[in-house]
XYZ file of C-alpha atoms in Angstrom:
143
model
C 0.041 -0.007 0.017
C 2.779 2.367 0.962
C 4.603 1.603 -2.248
C 1.461 2.222 -4.370
C 1.066 5.546 -2.513
C 4.630 6.648 -3.235
C 4.195 5.639 -6.980
C 1.101 7.682 -7.170
C 2.804 10.721 -5.564
C 5.717 10.315 -7.884
C 3.498 10.295 -10.985
C 1.582 13.289 -9.745
C 4.871 15.165 -9.314
C 6.064 14.148 -12.770
C 2.702 15.264 -14.334
C 2.812 18.559 -12.460
C 6.341 19.225 -13.713
C 5.343 18.360 -17.334
C 2.265 20.634 -17.101
C 4.263 23.535 -15.575
C 7.046 23.218 -18.146
C 4.600 22.902 -20.973
C 2.759 25.996 -19.768
C 6.019 27.913 -19.484
C 7.117 26.855 -22.921
C 3.825 28.116 -24.606
C 3.463 31.241 -22.454
C 5.794 33.161 -24.643
C 3.375 33.399 -27.584
C 4.122 33.080 -31.267
C 7.674 32.875 -32.580
C 9.216 35.774 -34.570
C 8.719 33.731 -37.750
C 5.007 33.261 -36.984
C 4.571 36.950 -36.298
C 6.290 37.818 -39.594
C 4.235 35.298 -41.485
C 1.013 36.722 -40.045
C 2.149 40.226 -41.161
C 2.941 38.884 -44.679
C -0.513 37.282 -44.833
C -2.161 40.521 -43.829
C -0.122 42.333 -46.409
C -1.094 39.849 -49.175
C -4.797 40.093 -48.137
C -4.617 43.861 -48.305
C -3.268 43.765 -51.948
C -5.998 41.296 -53.090
C -8.623 43.429 -51.502
C -6.971 46.627 -52.815
C -7.244 47.915 -49.250
C -4.531 50.506 -48.893
C -5.047 50.890 -45.106
C -4.585 47.158 -44.585
C -1.491 47.144 -46.747
C -0.006 50.068 -44.838
C -0.905 48.581 -41.467
C 2.122 46.309 -41.992
C 4.532 49.179 -42.595
C 6.479 50.957 -39.875
C 5.977 54.685 -39.347
C 9.718 54.783 -39.840
C 9.431 53.209 -43.274
C 11.832 54.613 -45.859
C 12.354 53.872 -49.593
C 14.545 55.437 -52.179
C 11.625 56.095 -54.638
C 8.604 56.891 -52.429
C 10.579 58.365 -49.518
C 8.337 57.348 -46.623
C 4.993 55.800 -45.630
C 2.982 58.810 -46.835
C 4.661 58.618 -50.229
C 3.964 54.892 -50.333
C 0.240 55.679 -49.704
C 0.243 58.183 -52.617
C 1.864 55.597 -54.895
C -0.563 52.850 -53.925
C -3.588 55.210 -54.298
C -2.346 56.043 -57.833
C -1.900 52.432 -58.612
C -5.474 51.575 -57.585
C -6.859 54.665 -59.481
C -5.035 53.597 -62.644
C -6.182 49.955 -62.395
C -2.708 48.582 -61.819
C -3.901 46.364 -58.990
C -6.703 44.694 -60.982
C -6.447 40.945 -61.118
C -3.572 41.073 -58.634
C -1.935 37.868 -57.388
C 0.559 37.689 -54.607
C 2.672 34.594 -54.445
C 4.883 34.040 -51.395
C 5.132 30.245 -51.628
C 8.903 30.368 -52.342
C 9.591 33.212 -49.910
C 12.082 32.553 -47.231
C 12.164 34.390 -43.937
C 15.717 35.183 -42.785
C 15.901 36.611 -39.301
C 19.039 38.284 -38.082
C 18.556 39.829 -34.603
C 16.086 42.659 -34.854
C 15.889 42.645 -38.639
C 14.251 40.108 -40.995
C 14.146 39.732 -44.807
C 11.305 37.972 -46.657
C 12.237 37.157 -50.309
C 11.050 36.462 -53.003
C 7.463 37.642 -53.109
C 5.983 37.630 -56.642
C 3.353 40.140 -57.383
C 1.505 40.122 -60.730
C -1.410 42.088 -62.042
C -2.859 43.468 -65.319
C -0.005 46.000 -65.215
C 2.769 43.236 -65.188
C 4.858 41.533 -62.577
C 7.483 42.357 -60.027
C 9.482 40.537 -57.299
C 9.574 42.143 -53.903
C 11.916 41.860 -50.933
C 10.430 43.071 -47.654
C 12.659 44.010 -44.761
C 11.089 43.842 -41.334
C 12.373 45.475 -38.216
C 11.389 44.425 -34.706
C 9.448 47.247 -32.958
C 8.786 46.161 -29.317
C 7.120 42.795 -29.632
C 5.970 43.297 -33.177
C 7.569 43.182 -36.650
C 6.928 45.921 -39.164
C 8.173 46.569 -42.786
C 10.951 49.164 -42.581
C 11.958 49.163 -46.276
C 11.640 47.091 -49.433
C 13.139 46.412 -52.730
C 11.200 45.996 -55.966
C 12.697 44.204 -58.937
C 11.046 44.614 -62.327
C 9.490 48.036 -61.906
């Protein structure tokens, strides 16, 4: 009887340790790659819906680019693209995209974007801002 009681107590302790360790492992939330993938999915959905606010929600307020300058310039560019029909029949393909994380920076490449206006390949650079990842710059091939 005493042996059975000790065995039961031992199993309870092991189960408690597993539960506590398991909870501690999952308490941290999604990984950086999962957070970036979620942002990429939101970005793709924004393009398909031609929803400029949804697209820009993924971009940092500190976003810079050599052609559109900043986030406001990107908004103007995207509004013009929508007005001119460049986003009609848009398809965003990130199936081959790889996420490369290096500290507080991550690159997602290649992302193929095609529409009635043609096709381009995009590289998005994300920067960690607090617990979130935001697009800080990008490079567009084929424009």
